[in-house]
CSV table of C-alpha atoms in Angstrom, one decimal:
chain,number,residue,atom,x,y,z
A,1,MET,CA,-43.6,-2.9,-28.6
A,2,ALA,CA,-40.1,-1.0,-29.2
A,3,ASN,CA,-42.6,2.2,-28.9
A,4,GLY,CA,-43.4,1.5,-25.2
A,5,LEU,CA,-39.7,0.4,-24.5
A,6,LEU,CA,-38.3,3.6,-25.6
A,7,SER,CA,-41.3,5.8,-23.9
A,8,ARG,CA,-40.2,3.8,-20.6
A,9,LEU,CA,-36.3,4.3,-21.6
A,10,SER,CA,-36.9,7.7,-21.7
A,11,ARG,CA,-39.3,8.5,-18.6
A,12,ALA,CA,-36.8,6.9,-16.6
A,13,PHE,CA,-33.9,9.0,-18.0
A,14,ARG,CA,-36.3,11.9,-17.3
A,15,SER,CA,-36.9,11.2,-13.5
A,16,PHE,CA,-33.1,10.3,-13.1
A,17,GLU,CA,-32.1,13.6,-14.4
A,18,GLN,CA,-34.6,15.4,-12.3
A,19,ALA,CA,-33.3,13.3,-9.0
A,20,ILE,CA,-29.8,13.9,-10.4
A,21,ASP,CA,-30.9,18.0,-10.6
A,22,ILE,CA,-32.1,17.9,-7.3
A,23,ILE,CA,-29.4,16.3,-5.4
A,24,PHE,CA,-26.9,19.1,-6.5
A,25,GLY,CA,-29.0,21.8,-5.9
A,26,ARG,CA,-30.4,22.8,-9.1
A,27,GLY,CA,-33.9,22.7,-9.2
A,28,PHE,CA,-36.8,21.9,-7.4
A,29,PRO,CA,-38.9,18.6,-6.9
A,30,PRO,CA,-41.3,17.8,-8.6
A,31,GLY,CA,-45.0,19.1,-7.1
A,32,GLY,CA,-46.1,15.7,-5.5
A,33,LEU,CA,-42.5,15.7,-3.2
A,34,CYS,CA,-43.0,19.7,-2.8
A,35,ALA,CA,-44.5,20.7,0.9
A,36,ILE,CA,-45.3,23.9,-0.6
A,37,GLU,CA,-46.3,24.8,-3.7
A,38,CYS,CA,-43.5,26.1,-6.0
A,39,ASN,CA,-44.7,25.7,-9.3
A,40,HIS,CA,-44.0,29.5,-9.9
A,41,VAL,CA,-40.6,29.3,-8.6
A,42,THR,CA,-39.8,26.5,-10.8
A,43,ASN,CA,-41.2,28.6,-14.0
A,44,GLN,CA,-39.2,31.5,-12.9
A,45,VAL,CA,-35.8,29.7,-11.8
A,46,GLN,CA,-34.5,27.8,-14.6
A,47,PRO,CA,-31.6,25.0,-13.8
A,48,VAL,CA,-27.9,26.0,-13.6
A,49,ILE,CA,-26.3,24.4,-16.3
A,50,LEU,CA,-22.5,24.2,-15.3
A,51,PRO,CA,-20.3,24.7,-18.2
A,52,GLY,CA,-18.0,21.3,-19.5
A,53,ARG,CA,-20.7,19.1,-16.7
A,54,SER,CA,-23.0,16.8,-19.0
A,55,LEU,CA,-24.3,13.6,-17.3
A,56,LYS,CA,-21.8,11.4,-18.2
A,57,ASP,CA,-19.1,13.2,-16.2
A,58,VAL,CA,-21.7,13.6,-13.1
A,59,LEU,CA,-22.1,10.2,-13.5
A,60,ASN,CA,-18.5,8.7,-13.6
A,61,ASP,CA,-17.9,11.3,-10.5
A,62,ALA,CA,-20.4,10.4,-8.4
A,63,PHE,CA,-20.8,6.5,-8.6
A,64,LEU,CA,-18.8,3.4,-7.9
A,65,TRP,CA,-19.2,1.2,-10.6
A,66,ALA,CA,-18.8,-3.0,-10.9
A,67,VAL,CA,-19.3,-2.9,-7.0
A,68,PRO,CA,-20.5,-6.5,-6.3
A,69,LYS,CA,-24.4,-6.3,-5.5
A,70,LYS,CA,-24.1,-9.5,-2.6
A,71,ARG,CA,-22.1,-10.9,-0.2
A,72,ARG,CA,-20.5,-14.4,-1.4
A,73,SER,CA,-20.9,-17.1,1.1
A,74,ILE,CA,-18.6,-19.0,2.7
A,75,GLU,CA,-19.5,-22.5,0.7
A,76,LYS,CA,-18.7,-20.7,-2.0
A,77,ARG,CA,-15.7,-19.2,-1.0
A,78,LEU,CA,-14.5,-22.3,0.4
A,79,MET,CA,-15.6,-23.8,-3.1
A,80,ARG,CA,-13.4,-21.6,-5.4
A,81,ARG,CA,-10.2,-21.7,-3.2
A,82,PHE,CA,-10.4,-25.6,-2.5
A,83,GLY,CA,-12.9,-27.1,-5.7
A,84,TYR,CA,-15.5,-29.4,-5.5
A,85,PRO,CA,-14.7,-33.4,-4.6
A,86,LYS,CA,-16.8,-34.3,-7.3
A,87,TYR,CA,-15.9,-31.9,-10.1
A,88,ASN,CA,-12.6,-29.7,-9.6
A,89,TRP,CA,-11.4,-30.8,-6.5
A,90,LYS,CA,-7.9,-28.6,-5.2
A,91,PRO,CA,-6.6,-30.0,-2.0
A,92,PRO,CA,-3.8,-28.0,-0.6
A,93,VAL,CA,0.1,-29.5,-1.6
A,94,PRO,CA,2.2,-29.2,1.1
A,95,LYS,CA,5.4,-27.0,0.6
A,96,THR,CA,8.7,-29.0,-0.4
A,97,ASN,CA,10.9,-26.0,-1.3
A,98,ILE,CA,11.0,-25.5,3.3
A,99,LEU,CA,14.5,-24.4,4.6
A,100,GLU,CA,15.8,-24.2,8.2
A,101,CYS,CA,17.9,-20.4,9.0
A,102,ASN,CA,21.0,-21.4,9.8
A,103,LYS,CA,21.0,-18.1,12.4
A,104,CYS,CA,17.4,-18.7,14.2
A,105,GLY,CA,16.7,-22.3,13.0
A,106,HIS,CA,13.3,-20.6,12.0
A,107,ASN,CA,11.5,-22.5,8.8
A,108,TYR,CA,11.4,-20.2,6.3
A,109,GLU,CA,10.8,-20.6,2.3
A,110,ALA,CA,13.3,-21.1,-0.2
A,111,GLY,CA,13.9,-17.8,-2.3
A,112,LEU,CA,12.7,-15.2,0.8
A,113,LEU,CA,13.9,-14.0,3.3
A,114,CYS,CA,13.2,-15.6,7.0
A,115,GLY,CA,10.5,-14.0,8.7
A,116,HIS,CA,11.9,-14.3,12.1
A,117,CYS,CA,15.6,-12.5,11.2
A,118,TYR,CA,14.0,-9.8,8.8
A,119,GLU,CA,11.5,-9.0,12.1
A,120,ILE,CA,14.7,-8.6,14.6
A,121,VAL,CA,16.0,-6.2,11.7
A,122,LYS,CA,13.0,-4.6,11.6
A,123,GLN,CA,12.7,-3.7,15.5
A,124,GLU,CA,16.7,-2.5,15.6
A,125,THR,CA,16.1,-0.1,12.3
A,126,LEU,CA,12.9,1.3,13.8
A,127,GLU,CA,15.0,1.9,17.5
A,128,MET,CA,17.9,3.2,15.1
A,129,GLN,CA,15.3,5.6,13.4
A,130,THR,CA,13.7,7.0,17.1
A,131,ALA,CA,16.6,7.8,18.3
A,132,ILE,CA,18.1,9.7,15.6
A,133,GLN,CA,14.7,11.7,15.5
A,134,GLN,CA,15.4,12.5,19.0
A,135,GLU,CA,19.0,13.0,18.9
A,136,LEU,CA,18.7,15.3,15.6
A,137,GLY,CA,15.4,16.4,15.1
A,138,LEU,CA,13.9,16.5,11.6
A,139,SER,CA,16.0,18.9,10.3
A,140,PRO,CA,17.2,18.0,6.7
A,141,VAL,CA,20.4,15.6,6.6
A,142,GLU,CA,23.0,17.0,4.9
A,143,GLN,CA,25.9,14.6,5.6
A,144,ASP,CA,25.3,10.9,6.5
A,145,VAL,CA,24.5,9.7,9.9
A,146,ILE,CA,26.6,7.6,11.6
A,147,VAL,CA,25.1,5.4,14.0
A,148,LEU,CA,27.2,3.7,17.1
A,149,TYR,CA,26.7,1.8,19.8
A,150,GLU,CA,28.3,1.0,23.2
A,151,GLY,CA,31.7,1.5,23.2
A,152,GLU,CA,32.7,2.2,20.0
A,153,LYS,CA,32.9,6.1,19.5
A,154,ASP,CA,36.3,5.5,22.0
A,155,LYS,CA,38.3,3.1,19.2
A,156,ALA,CA,38.7,6.7,17.3
A,157,THR,CA,40.0,9.8,18.5
A,158,LYS,CA,38.0,13.1,18.7
A,159,ASP,CA,39.4,14.6,15.6
A,160,PHE,CA,38.1,11.6,13.6
A,161,TRP,CA,34.6,12.0,15.0
A,162,LYS,CA,34.5,16.1,14.1
A,163,ASN,CA,32.1,17.7,12.2
A,164,GLN,CA,30.1,14.1,11.6
A,165,ARG,CA,26.7,13.4,13.0
A,166,ILE,CA,27.1,10.4,15.6
A,167,VAL,CA,24.1,8.8,17.2
A,168,GLU,CA,25.1,6.3,20.2
A,169,LEU,CA,22.7,3.9,21.3
A,170,PRO,CA,23.1,2.6,25.0
A,171,LYS,CA,23.3,-1.2,24.0
A,172,LYS,CA,25.7,-3.5,22.5
A,173,ARG,CA,26.0,-3.9,18.7
A,174,PRO,CA,23.7,-7.4,17.5
A,175,ASP,CA,26.0,-9.9,16.4
A,176,TRP,CA,24.1,-10.0,13.0
A,177,PHE,CA,24.9,-6.4,12.5
A,178,ASN,CA,28.3,-5.7,11.4
A,179,GLN,CA,30.0,-2.8,11.2
A,180,ASN,CA,32.0,-3.0,8.2
A,181,LEU,CA,28.1,-2.9,6.2
A,182,LEU,CA,28.1,0.7,7.0
A,183,GLN,CA,31.5,1.3,5.3
A,184,SER,CA,31.5,2.3,1.8
A,185,THR,CA,33.1,-0.1,-0.6
A,186,THR,CA,36.7,0.7,-2.0
A,187,GLN,CA,36.1,-1.2,-5.2
A,188,GLN,CA,35.3,0.8,-8.9
A,189,SER,CA,32.5,0.5,-10.6
A,190,SER,CA,33.1,-2.2,-13.9
A,191,ASP,CA,31.3,-1.4,-16.8
A,192,ASP,CA,31.8,-5.4,-17.5
A,193,LYS,CA,27.8,-6.7,-17.4
A,194,ASN,CA,29.1,-10.8,-18.0
A,195,VAL,CA,28.5,-11.6,-14.4
A,196,LYS,CA,30.6,-15.1,-13.8
A,197,PRO,CA,31.9,-16.4,-10.5
A,198,LYS,CA,36.2,-17.0,-11.1
A,199,ASP,CA,35.9,-20.2,-9.6
A,200,MET,CA,33.7,-21.6,-12.4
A,201,PRO,CA,35.5,-22.3,-15.8
């Protein structure tokens, strides 16, 4: 019985190697698959063996292993998510860490950013990036780019803005976007690793 199993395995591997050779153009199909007689050509032309390319390397490069063979049904997906009431029921638990944003009034989860405010910041950043690309192009940035809104350039003299890369947006500055956020800090960095508020004892 073991000999029969080994012989079947060897035949399967032999046919598999023939298929690999046919796919990669390194041999001719067997006589039963040929439309014309090519046994004399097969005897003359030897398959080209690429150096350093074994059957294992070819299989690893050409095939994707561990792929699901069947689609998981909706019932199975719902059971994995919510469980089964008779054995292991996993009902959806309501969240108790929901807070209200002080700026926009939308709800958000504690420890995360407010989604509504974050979308506003993304839209404003996209407008700034578009304006910078239209004004300065894709040249390398060797200096800092200063984004100014309507009426902010008149607050300083022309000598102050000289030799600076300035991009102006034709609208008012949003209330949440403070101009001080663009200024560099004046405090020196500390090497102390103990971060503790001054009010605490």
